[in-house]
């Protein structure tokens, strides 16, 4: 267990994660129809948490001091299903902070806020129309903090770098709720596979995207120079054709859950200041996760995000952004989503059918036995039994002779006195 926590700390505390998370990967994780959906509203709410504490004193290869890592997460929403209509809404918030002896203040390591809604209208059980709206941003500002004096410069492809901070310890990269991205899509979908091990969904249609990122800085450091080069992002507005494919599933008897999604947007309409073609501005985003449930309240989660968004950068400064996170999370379901009872397996159905056949055969046998008893003649009624004779009276004995009581002699008369 301690090893898992240390792995998560090592990943989260890597230098690249402390920078502004300017990459906005499309939030296409909401599922389509499921066998467990219930009609009406189905709300859900859960919280997650991570915590790691370490204190080193004269440890070889470690800096003396106290280190802290903690994270909080919230996942909530509500689904609505009725006839051919299905609406899914979700809110996801993940925040992480770390403090080490090298940098004696809390530094943001993870910051994600996503709000998403997906409406689906099923024309057939596997085909339909959809509309999607998603918002993604950071809840806190981002600052690049260093333990030693550092100089930051803004990279300028057409000239000399612009000095931002010289021999300092911190550089602001982005403000609160920045960058801010709004995604909209409409089109058609298909869900050809709906199994426990794979629930596959494919969507295609028109997609719009707006990212407000003016003034946001991201790391584009050239290791060959002593300064840290930063690149400034710009607002992006795009409209074009979008294709998404993704799936979720359970493996290892439901202990492991995975999801993956790939989104491609061809922006035929855009506001690129460099006037690049739509194909060169094609945005590609991948997001995947693997969750292993150690217990019902604890899980190990690995997330991977890869995005290629050329229009965020100036010509020649395009980057492929990659983010890895590994977390040991403690989770608590405050409001559990209601679900339909689990469908029986073929073996369970066969056993139930055999049991029903046996019950039916037993009922038929009982009915036949009752019918046979009804056809048999009734046995003759037994003659009434004579009443029992009274026992003979004992012989009467003559009354006992009683002897007369003796009489006392008469009292003589009393004589007069002389």
mmCIF file of C-alpha atoms in Angstrom:
data_model
loop_
_atom_site.group_PDB
_atom_site.id
_atom_site.type_symbol
_atom_site.label_atom_id
_atom_site.label_comp_id
_atom_site.label_asym_id
_atom_site.label_seq_id
_atom_site.Cartn_x
_atom_site.Cartn_y
_atom_site.Cartn_z
ATOM 1 C CA UNK A 1 0.000 0.000 0.000
ATOM 2 C CA UNK A 2 2.776 2.405 0.895
ATOM 3 C CA UNK A 3 4.383 1.689 -2.469
ATOM 4 C CA UNK A 4 1.216 2.685 -4.331
ATOM 5 C CA UNK A 5 1.022 5.969 -2.449
ATOM 6 C CA UNK A 6 4.660 6.766 -3.187
ATOM 7 C CA UNK A 7 4.131 6.077 -6.891
ATOM 8 C CA UNK A 8 1.193 8.480 -6.940
ATOM 9 C CA UNK A 9 3.232 11.125 -5.144
ATOM 10 C CA UNK A 10 6.107 10.751 -7.580
ATOM 11 C CA UNK A 11 3.844 11.216 -10.585
ATOM 12 C CA UNK A 12 1.917 14.152 -9.193
ATOM 13 C CA UNK A 13 4.971 15.999 -7.953
ATOM 14 C CA UNK A 14 6.816 15.841 -11.255
ATOM 15 C CA UNK A 15 7.817 19.343 -12.505
ATOM 16 C CA UNK A 16 5.650 19.232 -15.626
ATOM 17 C CA UNK A 17 2.439 18.850 -13.667
ATOM 18 C CA UNK A 18 2.919 22.070 -11.699
ATOM 19 C CA UNK A 19 2.490 24.196 -14.812
ATOM 20 C CA UNK A 20 -0.740 25.668 -16.129
ATOM 21 C CA UNK A 21 -2.954 22.989 -17.580
ATOM 22 C CA UNK A 22 -3.703 24.819 -20.808
ATOM 23 C CA UNK A 23 -4.550 21.631 -22.645
ATOM 24 C CA UNK A 24 -8.304 21.242 -22.795
ATOM 25 C CA UNK A 25 -9.102 17.674 -23.780
ATOM 26 C CA UNK A 26 -12.663 17.195 -25.055
ATOM 27 C CA UNK A 27 -14.843 15.811 -22.277
ATOM 28 C CA UNK A 28 -16.451 12.979 -24.194
ATOM 29 C CA UNK A 29 -16.675 10.545 -21.313
ATOM 30 C CA UNK A 30 -20.461 10.607 -20.812
ATOM 31 C CA UNK A 31 -21.994 7.266 -21.708
ATOM 32 C CA UNK A 32 -24.921 6.548 -23.968
ATOM 33 C CA UNK A 33 -27.841 4.290 -23.083
ATOM 34 C CA UNK A 34 -27.203 1.515 -20.576
ATOM 35 C CA UNK A 35 -29.137 -1.552 -19.527
ATOM 36 C CA UNK A 36 -29.222 -0.275 -15.944
ATOM 37 C CA UNK A 37 -30.951 3.032 -16.777
ATOM 38 C CA UNK A 38 -34.188 3.643 -14.891
ATOM 39 C CA UNK A 39 -37.030 5.824 -16.133
ATOM 40 C CA UNK A 40 -37.240 9.314 -14.711
ATOM 41 C CA UNK A 41 -34.542 11.236 -12.884
ATOM 42 C CA UNK A 42 -31.537 9.425 -11.444
ATOM 43 C CA UNK A 43 -29.236 11.750 -9.456
ATOM 44 C CA UNK A 44 -25.818 10.768 -8.117
ATOM 45 C CA UNK A 45 -23.092 12.411 -6.044
ATOM 46 C CA UNK A 46 -19.745 11.163 -4.768
ATOM 47 C CA UNK A 47 -16.545 12.516 -3.294
ATOM 48 C CA UNK A 48 -12.956 11.279 -3.483
ATOM 49 C CA UNK A 49 -9.863 12.143 -1.521
ATOM 50 C CA UNK A 50 -6.128 11.484 -1.473
ATOM 51 C CA UNK A 51 -3.604 12.148 1.288
ATOM 52 C CA UNK A 52 0.105 11.423 1.682
ATOM 53 C CA UNK A 53 2.427 12.568 4.482
ATOM 54 C CA UNK A 54 6.193 11.983 4.658
ATOM 55 C CA UNK A 55 8.907 13.199 7.037
ATOM 56 C CA UNK A 56 12.597 12.635 6.175
ATOM 57 C CA UNK A 57 15.574 13.042 8.474
ATOM 58 C CA UNK A 58 19.057 12.088 7.241
ATOM 59 C CA UNK A 59 17.602 9.820 4.550
ATOM 60 C CA UNK A 60 20.035 9.057 1.745
ATOM 61 C CA UNK A 61 18.844 10.619 -1.509
ATOM 62 C CA UNK A 62 16.044 12.605 0.146
ATOM 63 C CA UNK A 63 15.741 16.204 1.277
ATOM 64 C CA UNK A 64 15.182 16.594 4.995
ATOM 65 C CA UNK A 65 11.785 17.933 5.907
ATOM 66 C CA UNK A 66 8.056 17.324 5.821
ATOM 67 C CA UNK A 67 6.106 16.684 2.607
ATOM 68 C CA UNK A 68 2.357 16.802 2.130
ATOM 69 C CA UNK A 69 0.181 15.795 -0.780
ATOM 70 C CA UNK A 70 -3.604 15.928 -0.747
ATOM 71 C CA UNK A 71 -6.380 15.984 -3.262
ATOM 72 C CA UNK A 72 -10.144 16.333 -3.306
ATOM 73 C CA UNK A 73 -12.624 15.373 -5.962
ATOM 74 C CA UNK A 74 -16.346 15.599 -6.574
ATOM 75 C CA UNK A 75 -18.444 13.814 -9.163
ATOM 76 C CA UNK A 76 -22.148 14.485 -9.423
ATOM 77 C CA UNK A 77 -24.976 14.867 -11.851
ATOM 78 C CA UNK A 78 -28.384 13.585 -12.841
ATOM 79 C CA UNK A 79 -29.659 11.395 -15.676
ATOM 80 C CA UNK A 80 -33.145 11.399 -17.172
ATOM 81 C CA UNK A 81 -34.583 8.598 -19.306
ATOM 82 C CA UNK A 82 -38.073 8.386 -20.774
ATOM 83 C CA UNK A 83 -39.138 6.461 -23.881
ATOM 84 C CA UNK A 84 -36.697 7.465 -26.663
ATOM 85 C CA UNK A 85 -35.248 10.394 -24.701
ATOM 86 C CA UNK A 86 -32.042 10.208 -22.665
ATOM 87 C CA UNK A 87 -30.336 13.138 -20.926
ATOM 88 C CA UNK A 88 -27.066 12.820 -19.031
ATOM 89 C CA UNK A 89 -25.487 15.626 -17.022
ATOM 90 C CA UNK A 90 -22.279 15.510 -15.017
ATOM 91 C CA UNK A 91 -20.071 17.793 -12.947
ATOM 92 C CA UNK A 92 -16.497 16.757 -12.210
ATOM 93 C CA UNK A 93 -14.083 18.658 -9.977
ATOM 94 C CA UNK A 94 -10.573 17.397 -9.198
ATOM 95 C CA UNK A 95 -8.080 19.431 -7.184
ATOM 96 C CA UNK A 96 -4.622 18.485 -5.928
ATOM 97 C CA UNK A 97 -1.921 20.343 -4.007
ATOM 98 C CA UNK A 98 1.566 19.421 -2.801
ATOM 99 C CA UNK A 99 4.128 20.904 -0.424
ATOM 100 C CA UNK A 100 7.749 19.714 -0.165
ATOM 101 C CA UNK A 101 10.908 20.816 1.662
ATOM 102 C CA UNK A 102 12.256 22.114 -1.661
ATOM 103 C CA UNK A 103 9.279 24.476 -2.166
ATOM 104 C CA UNK A 104 7.849 25.382 1.222
ATOM 105 C CA UNK A 105 4.359 26.295 0.050
ATOM 106 C CA UNK A 106 1.429 24.485 -1.456
ATOM 107 C CA UNK A 107 1.641 24.183 -5.233
ATOM 108 C CA UNK A 108 -1.243 23.186 -7.466
ATOM 109 C CA UNK A 109 -0.698 19.780 -9.029
ATOM 110 C CA UNK A 110 -4.128 19.088 -10.487
ATOM 111 C CA UNK A 111 -7.009 21.418 -11.311
ATOM 112 C CA UNK A 112 -9.976 20.337 -13.420
ATOM 113 C CA UNK A 113 -13.562 21.552 -13.552
ATOM 114 C CA UNK A 114 -15.897 20.002 -16.150
ATOM 115 C CA UNK A 115 -19.618 20.470 -16.670
ATOM 116 C CA UNK A 116 -21.234 18.447 -19.430
ATOM 117 C CA UNK A 117 -24.657 17.605 -20.782
ATOM 118 C CA UNK A 118 -25.534 15.059 -23.484
ATOM 119 C CA UNK A 119 -29.026 14.618 -24.933
ATOM 120 C CA UNK A 120 -29.805 11.564 -27.083
ATOM 121 C CA UNK A 121 -32.960 10.741 -29.042
ATOM 122 C CA UNK A 122 -33.134 7.094 -30.093
ATOM 123 C CA UNK A 123 -34.640 6.436 -33.523
ATOM 124 C CA UNK A 124 -33.837 2.740 -33.083
ATOM 125 C CA UNK A 125 -32.264 0.893 -30.138
ATOM 126 C CA UNK A 126 -28.806 1.502 -31.651
ATOM 127 C CA UNK A 127 -29.178 4.721 -33.711
ATOM 128 C CA UNK A 128 -30.264 8.252 -32.959
ATOM 129 C CA UNK A 129 -29.591 11.984 -32.816
ATOM 130 C CA UNK A 130 -27.654 13.838 -30.135
ATOM 131 C CA UNK A 131 -26.726 17.282 -28.845
ATOM 132 C CA UNK A 132 -23.869 17.997 -26.471
ATOM 133 C CA UNK A 133 -22.693 21.014 -24.479
ATOM 134 C CA UNK A 134 -19.545 21.012 -22.335
ATOM 135 C CA UNK A 135 -17.593 23.537 -20.271
ATOM 136 C CA UNK A 136 -14.031 22.981 -19.036
ATOM 137 C CA UNK A 137 -11.777 25.275 -17.027
ATOM 138 C CA UNK A 138 -9.431 25.584 -14.032
ATOM 139 C CA UNK A 139 -10.784 26.732 -10.680
ATOM 140 C CA UNK A 140 -7.521 28.310 -9.432
ATOM 141 C CA UNK A 141 -4.761 30.423 -10.913
ATOM 142 C CA UNK A 142 -1.536 28.750 -12.069
ATOM 143 C CA UNK A 143 1.969 29.815 -11.047
ATOM 144 C CA UNK A 144 5.330 28.300 -11.949
ATOM 145 C CA UNK A 145 7.284 28.214 -8.648
ATOM 146 C CA UNK A 146 10.999 27.406 -8.492
ATOM 147 C CA UNK A 147 13.339 26.735 -5.567
ATOM 148 C CA UNK A 148 16.270 28.623 -7.155
ATOM 149 C CA UNK A 149 16.402 32.041 -8.898
ATOM 150 C CA UNK A 150 15.072 31.580 -12.427
ATOM 151 C CA UNK A 151 14.509 33.808 -15.446
ATOM 152 C CA UNK A 152 11.429 33.422 -17.616
ATOM 153 C CA UNK A 153 11.134 34.748 -21.150
ATOM 154 C CA UNK A 154 8.313 34.702 -23.669
ATOM 155 C CA UNK A 155 9.294 32.919 -26.839
ATOM 156 C CA UNK A 156 8.902 35.055 -29.971
ATOM 157 C CA UNK A 157 9.258 33.045 -33.193
ATOM 158 C CA UNK A 158 9.693 36.236 -35.216
ATOM 159 C CA UNK A 159 12.262 38.005 -33.033
ATOM 160 C CA UNK A 160 14.088 38.156 -29.727
ATOM 161 C CA UNK A 161 12.492 36.575 -26.631
ATOM 162 C CA UNK A 162 10.664 38.980 -24.346
ATOM 163 C CA UNK A 163 11.915 39.005 -20.746
ATOM 164 C CA UNK A 164 9.171 38.423 -18.190
ATOM 165 C CA UNK A 165 10.933 37.738 -14.868
ATOM 166 C CA UNK A 166 14.647 37.835 -14.102
ATOM 167 C CA UNK A 167 16.211 35.878 -11.228
ATOM 168 C CA UNK A 168 12.874 35.340 -9.566
ATOM 169 C CA UNK A 169 11.184 32.411 -7.852
ATOM 170 C CA UNK A 170 7.700 32.541 -9.345
ATOM 171 C CA UNK A 171 5.970 33.382 -12.600
ATOM 172 C CA UNK A 172 2.205 33.681 -13.063
ATOM 173 C CA UNK A 173 0.979 31.515 -15.931
ATOM 174 C CA UNK A 174 -2.811 31.805 -15.855
ATOM 175 C CA UNK A 175 -5.535 33.454 -13.820
ATOM 176 C CA UNK A 176 -8.643 32.029 -12.194
ATOM 177 C CA UNK A 177 -11.011 30.163 -14.570
ATOM 178 C CA UNK A 178 -8.451 30.450 -17.339
ATOM 179 C CA UNK A 179 -8.338 29.034 -19.923
ATOM 180 C CA UNK A 180 -12.069 28.589 -20.402
ATOM 181 C CA UNK A 181 -13.407 26.275 -23.112
ATOM 182 C CA UNK A 182 -16.930 25.827 -24.447
ATOM 183 C CA UNK A 183 -17.794 22.891 -26.753
ATOM 184 C CA UNK A 184 -21.011 22.279 -28.691
ATOM 185 C CA UNK A 185 -21.924 19.387 -30.979
ATOM 186 C CA UNK A 186 -24.995 18.128 -32.831
ATOM 187 C CA UNK A 187 -25.287 15.108 -35.065
ATOM 188 C CA UNK A 188 -26.030 11.407 -35.134
ATOM 189 C CA UNK A 189 -24.761 8.481 -33.106
ATOM 190 C CA UNK A 190 -24.655 4.725 -33.061
ATOM 191 C CA UNK A 191 -24.034 2.306 -30.227
ATOM 192 C CA UNK A 192 -23.290 -1.015 -31.926
ATOM 193 C CA UNK A 193 -21.953 -2.836 -28.861
ATOM 194 C CA UNK A 194 -23.492 -2.813 -25.399
ATOM 195 C CA UNK A 195 -21.764 -5.456 -23.378
ATOM 196 C CA UNK A 196 -20.261 -5.466 -19.911
ATOM 197 C CA UNK A 197 -16.745 -5.757 -21.280
ATOM 198 C CA UNK A 198 -17.326 -3.066 -23.965
ATOM 199 C CA UNK A 199 -19.936 -0.336 -24.345
ATOM 200 C CA UNK A 200 -19.021 1.307 -27.658
ATOM 201 C CA UNK A 201 -20.353 4.648 -28.929
ATOM 202 C CA UNK A 202 -19.625 6.544 -32.147
ATOM 203 C CA UNK A 203 -20.803 10.120 -32.820
ATOM 204 C CA UNK A 204 -20.439 12.313 -35.904
ATOM 205 C CA UNK A 205 -21.727 15.766 -36.776
ATOM 206 C CA UNK A 206 -21.036 19.497 -36.541
ATOM 207 C CA UNK A 207 -18.848 20.730 -33.729
ATOM 208 C CA UNK A 208 -18.107 24.175 -32.370
ATOM 209 C CA UNK A 209 -15.355 25.098 -29.975
ATOM 210 C CA UNK A 210 -14.445 28.333 -28.182
ATOM 211 C CA UNK A 211 -11.361 28.617 -25.982
ATOM 212 C CA UNK A 212 -10.705 31.880 -24.180
ATOM 213 C CA UNK A 213 -6.975 31.787 -23.486
ATOM 214 C CA UNK A 214 -5.538 35.232 -24.225
ATOM 215 C CA UNK A 215 -2.618 35.901 -21.886
ATOM 216 C CA UNK A 216 -2.243 32.282 -20.732
ATOM 217 C CA UNK A 217 1.371 31.071 -20.723
ATOM 218 C CA UNK A 218 2.554 27.488 -21.136
ATOM 219 C CA UNK A 219 5.993 25.972 -20.771
ATOM 220 C CA UNK A 220 7.985 25.535 -23.983
ATOM 221 C CA UNK A 221 11.426 25.472 -22.340
ATOM 222 C CA UNK A 222 14.545 24.923 -24.398
ATOM 223 C CA UNK A 223 16.873 22.920 -22.174
ATOM 224 C CA UNK A 224 19.880 24.325 -24.000
ATOM 225 C CA UNK A 225 19.253 27.854 -22.645
ATOM 226 C CA UNK A 226 19.460 29.030 -19.010
ATOM 227 C CA UNK A 227 16.082 30.764 -19.215
ATOM 228 C CA UNK A 228 12.669 29.127 -19.145
ATOM 229 C CA UNK A 229 10.832 29.839 -22.380
ATOM 230 C CA UNK A 230 7.070 30.355 -22.225
ATOM 231 C CA UNK A 231 4.529 30.546 -25.033
ATOM 232 C CA UNK A 232 1.451 32.764 -24.917
ATOM 233 C CA UNK A 233 -1.854 31.292 -25.999
ATOM 234 C CA UNK A 234 -4.656 33.041 -27.887
ATOM 235 C CA UNK A 235 -8.425 32.842 -28.101
ATOM 236 C CA UNK A 236 -9.654 30.123 -30.432
ATOM 237 C CA UNK A 237 -13.011 29.928 -32.207
ATOM 238 C CA UNK A 238 -13.713 26.981 -34.495
ATOM 239 C CA UNK A 239 -16.609 25.368 -36.338
ATOM 240 C CA UNK A 240 -16.337 22.202 -38.365
ATOM 241 C CA UNK A 241 -16.910 18.483 -38.645
ATOM 242 C CA UNK A 242 -16.325 16.372 -35.557
ATOM 243 C CA UNK A 243 -15.989 12.636 -35.062
ATOM 244 C CA UNK A 244 -15.858 10.859 -31.725
ATOM 245 C CA UNK A 245 -15.384 7.228 -30.819
ATOM 246 C CA UNK A 246 -15.164 5.865 -27.313
ATOM 247 C CA UNK A 247 -15.917 2.961 -25.072
ATOM 248 C CA UNK A 248 -16.194 1.885 -21.477
ATOM 249 C CA UNK A 249 -16.130 -1.519 -19.883
ATOM 250 C CA UNK A 250 -15.500 -3.726 -16.890
ATOM 251 C CA UNK A 251 -12.911 -6.463 -16.637
ATOM 252 C CA UNK A 252 -11.644 -8.856 -13.979
ATOM 253 C CA UNK A 253 -15.129 -9.499 -12.670
ATOM 254 C CA UNK A 254 -15.951 -5.801 -12.346
ATOM 255 C CA UNK A 255 -12.938 -4.944 -10.188
ATOM 256 C CA UNK A 256 -11.293 -3.011 -13.028
ATOM 257 C CA UNK A 257 -13.075 -0.316 -15.046
ATOM 258 C CA UNK A 258 -11.732 1.435 -18.113
ATOM 259 C CA UNK A 259 -12.808 4.176 -20.484
ATOM 260 C CA UNK A 260 -11.241 5.725 -23.554
ATOM 261 C CA UNK A 261 -12.313 8.352 -26.045
ATOM 262 C CA UNK A 262 -10.828 9.867 -29.208
ATOM 263 C CA UNK A 263 -12.166 13.135 -30.666
ATOM 264 C CA UNK A 264 -11.205 14.748 -33.997
ATOM 265 C CA UNK A 265 -12.378 18.221 -35.091
ATOM 266 C CA UNK A 266 -11.741 19.582 -38.586
ATOM 267 C CA UNK A 267 -12.231 23.379 -38.202
ATOM 268 C CA UNK A 268 -13.369 24.570 -41.621
ATOM 269 C CA UNK A 269 -14.286 27.888 -39.964
ATOM 270 C CA UNK A 270 -11.692 29.411 -37.606
ATOM 271 C CA UNK A 271 -10.025 32.635 -36.494
ATOM 272 C CA UNK A 272 -6.413 31.551 -36.924
ATOM 273 C CA UNK A 273 -4.199 34.677 -37.202
ATOM 274 C CA UNK A 274 -1.601 32.682 -39.152
ATOM 275 C CA UNK A 275 -4.177 31.635 -41.793
ATOM 276 C CA UNK A 276 -3.284 27.970 -41.661
ATOM 277 C CA UNK A 277 -5.419 25.397 -43.483
ATOM 278 C CA UNK A 278 -8.193 23.470 -41.761
ATOM 279 C CA UNK A 279 -6.245 20.213 -42.009
ATOM 280 C CA UNK A 280 -3.182 21.727 -40.312
ATOM 281 C CA UNK A 281 -5.441 23.059 -37.535
ATOM 282 C CA UNK A 282 -7.190 19.722 -36.949
ATOM 283 C CA UNK A 283 -7.588 19.168 -33.250
ATOM 284 C CA UNK A 284 -7.090 15.648 -31.887
ATOM 285 C CA UNK A 285 -7.790 14.747 -28.277
ATOM 286 C CA UNK A 286 -7.506 11.431 -26.463
ATOM 287 C CA UNK A 287 -8.543 10.712 -22.914
ATOM 288 C CA UNK A 288 -8.401 7.379 -21.109
ATOM 289 C CA UNK A 289 -8.506 6.037 -17.601
ATOM 290 C CA UNK A 290 -8.151 2.734 -15.785
ATOM 291 C CA UNK A 291 -9.592 2.254 -12.308
ATOM 292 C CA UNK A 292 -8.837 -0.751 -10.138
ATOM 293 C CA UNK A 293 -11.135 -1.035 -7.139
ATOM 294 C CA UNK A 294 -9.058 -2.401 -4.277
ATOM 295 C CA UNK A 295 -12.105 -2.085 -2.020
ATOM 296 C CA UNK A 296 -15.536 -0.553 -2.526
ATOM 297 C CA UNK A 297 -14.239 2.640 -0.870
ATOM 298 C CA UNK A 298 -10.693 2.686 -2.268
ATOM 299 C CA UNK A 299 -9.331 2.553 -5.804
ATOM 300 C CA UNK A 300 -6.191 3.031 -7.840
ATOM 301 C CA UNK A 301 -6.792 5.365 -10.804
ATOM 302 C CA UNK A 302 -4.557 6.025 -13.798
ATOM 303 C CA UNK A 303 -5.457 8.829 -16.218
ATOM 304 C CA UNK A 304 -3.874 9.697 -19.556
ATOM 305 C CA UNK A 305 -4.632 12.807 -21.638
ATOM 306 C CA UNK A 306 -3.086 13.586 -25.009
ATOM 307 C CA UNK A 307 -4.099 16.550 -27.136
ATOM 308 C CA UNK A 308 -2.853 18.205 -30.287
ATOM 309 C CA UNK A 309 -4.445 21.656 -30.645
ATOM 310 C CA UNK A 310 -2.357 23.640 -33.177
ATOM 311 C CA UNK A 311 -4.427 26.814 -33.169
ATOM 312 C CA UNK A 312 -3.665 27.451 -29.497
ATOM 313 C CA UNK A 313 -0.063 28.095 -30.551
ATOM 314 C CA UNK A 314 1.568 30.304 -33.121
ATOM 315 C CA UNK A 315 2.925 28.809 -36.326
ATOM 316 C CA UNK A 316 6.017 26.733 -35.594
ATOM 317 C CA UNK A 317 5.258 26.475 -31.847
ATOM 318 C CA UNK A 318 2.696 23.667 -32.000
ATOM 319 C CA UNK A 319 2.915 21.187 -29.145
ATOM 320 C CA UNK A 320 1.551 17.744 -28.370
ATOM 321 C CA UNK A 321 0.494 17.938 -24.748
ATOM 322 C CA UNK A 322 0.590 14.844 -22.544
ATOM 323 C CA UNK A 323 -0.550 14.459 -18.959
ATOM 324 C CA UNK A 324 -0.229 11.326 -16.797
ATOM 325 C CA UNK A 325 -1.642 10.941 -13.298
ATOM 326 C CA UNK A 326 -1.692 7.992 -10.924
ATOM 327 C CA UNK A 327 -3.751 8.289 -7.763
ATOM 328 C CA UNK A 328 -4.793 6.118 -4.868
ATOM 329 C CA UNK A 329 -8.246 7.503 -4.096
ATOM 330 C CA UNK A 330 -10.665 7.093 -1.227
ATOM 331 C CA UNK A 331 -14.237 7.396 -2.430
ATOM 332 C CA UNK A 332 -17.598 7.853 -0.747
ATOM 333 C CA UNK A 333 -20.973 7.778 -2.507
ATOM 334 C CA UNK A 334 -23.223 10.390 -0.907
ATOM 335 C CA UNK A 335 -26.101 9.823 -3.350
ATOM 336 C CA UNK A 336 -26.017 6.497 -5.172
ATOM 337 C CA UNK A 337 -27.490 6.436 -8.656
ATOM 338 C CA UNK A 338 -30.568 4.172 -8.840
ATOM 339 C CA UNK A 339 -30.255 1.312 -11.289
ATOM 340 C CA UNK A 340 -32.429 -1.399 -12.730
ATOM 341 C CA UNK A 341 -31.972 -4.876 -11.279
ATOM 342 C CA UNK A 342 -29.167 -6.761 -12.946
ATOM 343 C CA UNK A 343 -30.312 -8.912 -15.852
ATOM 344 C CA UNK A 344 -29.955 -12.660 -15.149
ATOM 345 C CA UNK A 345 -27.264 -14.643 -16.914
ATOM 346 C CA UNK A 346 -28.163 -17.449 -19.379
ATOM 347 C CA UNK A 347 -27.310 -20.012 -16.699
ATOM 348 C CA UNK A 348 -29.614 -18.263 -14.229
ATOM 349 C CA UNK A 349 -32.391 -18.129 -16.831
ATOM 350 C CA UNK A 350 -32.007 -21.856 -17.565
ATOM 351 C CA UNK A 351 -32.092 -22.684 -13.853
ATOM 352 C CA UNK A 352 -35.209 -20.534 -13.387
ATOM 353 C CA UNK A 353 -36.914 -22.233 -16.360
ATOM 354 C CA UNK A 354 -36.086 -25.691 -14.960
ATOM 355 C CA UNK A 355 -37.408 -24.655 -11.565
ATOM 356 C CA UNK A 356 -40.629 -23.352 -13.149
ATOM 357 C CA UNK A 357 -41.046 -26.637 -15.057
ATOM 358 C CA UNK A 358 -40.578 -28.623 -11.860
ATOM 359 C CA UNK A 359 -43.105 -26.452 -10.015
ATOM 360 C CA UNK A 360 -45.609 -26.849 -12.867
ATOM 361 C CA UNK A 361 -45.151 -30.637 -12.902
ATOM 362 C CA UNK A 362 -45.695 -30.772 -9.151
ATOM 363 C CA UNK A 363 -48.891 -28.736 -9.482
ATOM 364 C CA UNK A 364 -50.175 -31.043 -12.249
ATOM 365 C CA UNK A 365 -49.434 -34.125 -10.139
ATOM 366 C CA UNK A 366 -51.268 -32.615 -7.175
ATOM 367 C CA UNK A 367 -54.258 -31.725 -9.386
ATOM 368 C CA UNK A 368 -54.383 -35.273 -10.786
ATOM 369 C CA UNK A 369 -54.252 -36.723 -7.297
ATOM 370 C CA UNK A 370 -57.075 -34.450 -6.168
ATOM 371 C CA UNK A 371 -59.158 -35.461 -9.220
ATOM 372 C CA UNK A 372 -58.559 -39.184 -8.557
ATOM 373 C CA UNK A 373 -59.683 -38.790 -4.988
ATOM 374 C CA UNK A 374 -62.854 -37.040 -6.174
ATOM 375 C CA UNK A 375 -63.741 -39.992 -8.518
ATOM 376 C CA UNK A 376 -63.334 -42.725 -5.868
ATOM 377 C CA UNK A 377 -66.667 -43.835 -4.100
ATOM 378 C CA UNK A 378 -67.023 -42.627 -0.611
ATOM 379 C CA UNK A 379 -66.625 -45.377 2.033
ATOM 380 C CA UNK A 380 -69.890 -46.512 3.842
ATOM 381 C CA UNK A 381 -70.704 -44.541 6.877
ATOM 382 C CA UNK A 382 -70.050 -46.548 10.079
ATOM 383 C CA UNK A 383 -73.092 -47.616 12.208
ATOM 384 C CA UNK A 384 -73.630 -45.450 15.205
ATOM 385 C CA UNK A 385 -72.171 -47.057 18.276
ATOM 386 C CA UNK A 386 -74.524 -48.022 21.158
ATOM 387 C CA UNK A 387 -74.306 -45.751 24.130
ATOM 388 C CA UNK A 388 -72.258 -47.313 26.895
ATOM 389 C CA UNK A 389 -74.339 -49.068 29.643
ATOM 390 C CA UNK A 390 -74.337 -47.531 33.058
ATOM 391 C CA UNK A 391 -72.321 -49.443 35.631
ATOM 392 C CA UNK A 392 -74.503 -51.577 38.060
ATOM 393 C CA UNK A 393 -75.491 -49.848 41.246
ATOM 394 C CA UNK A 394 -73.956 -51.296 44.369
ATOM 395 C CA UNK A 395 -76.475 -53.290 46.630
ATOM 396 C CA UNK A 396 -78.217 -51.172 49.181
ATOM 397 C CA UNK A 397 -77.317 -52.006 52.781
ATOM 398 C CA UNK A 398 -79.833 -51.681 55.643
ATOM 399 C CA UNK A 399 -79.453 -48.602 57.667
ATOM 400 C CA UNK A 400 -77.234 -49.047 60.651
ATOM 401 C CA UNK A 401 -78.973 -49.495 64.022
ATOM 402 C CA UNK A 402 -78.207 -46.657 66.351
ATOM 403 C CA UNK A 403 -78.212 -47.354 70.122
ATOM 404 C CA UNK A 404 -80.295 -44.961 72.236
ATOM 405 C CA UNK A 405 -78.360 -42.510 74.152
ATOM 406 C CA UNK A 406 -78.239 -43.249 77.941
ATOM 407 C CA UNK A 407 -80.469 -40.988 80.010
ATOM 408 C CA UNK A 408 -79.153 -39.409 83.126
ATOM 409 C CA UNK A 409 -81.013 -40.279 86.412
ATOM 410 C CA UNK A 410 -83.488 -37.712 87.750
ATOM 411 C CA UNK A 411 -82.153 -35.235 90.169
ATOM 412 C CA UNK A 412 -83.595 -35.792 93.734
ATOM 413 C CA UNK A 413 -85.527 -32.882 95.207
ATOM 414 C CA UNK A 414 -83.634 -30.751 97.593
ATOM 415 C CA UNK A 415 -84.547 -31.030 101.390
ATOM 416 C CA UNK A 416 -85.380 -27.962 103.426
ATOM 417 C CA UNK A 417 -82.749 -27.007 105.950
ATOM 418 C CA UNK A 418 -83.224 -28.021 109.596
#
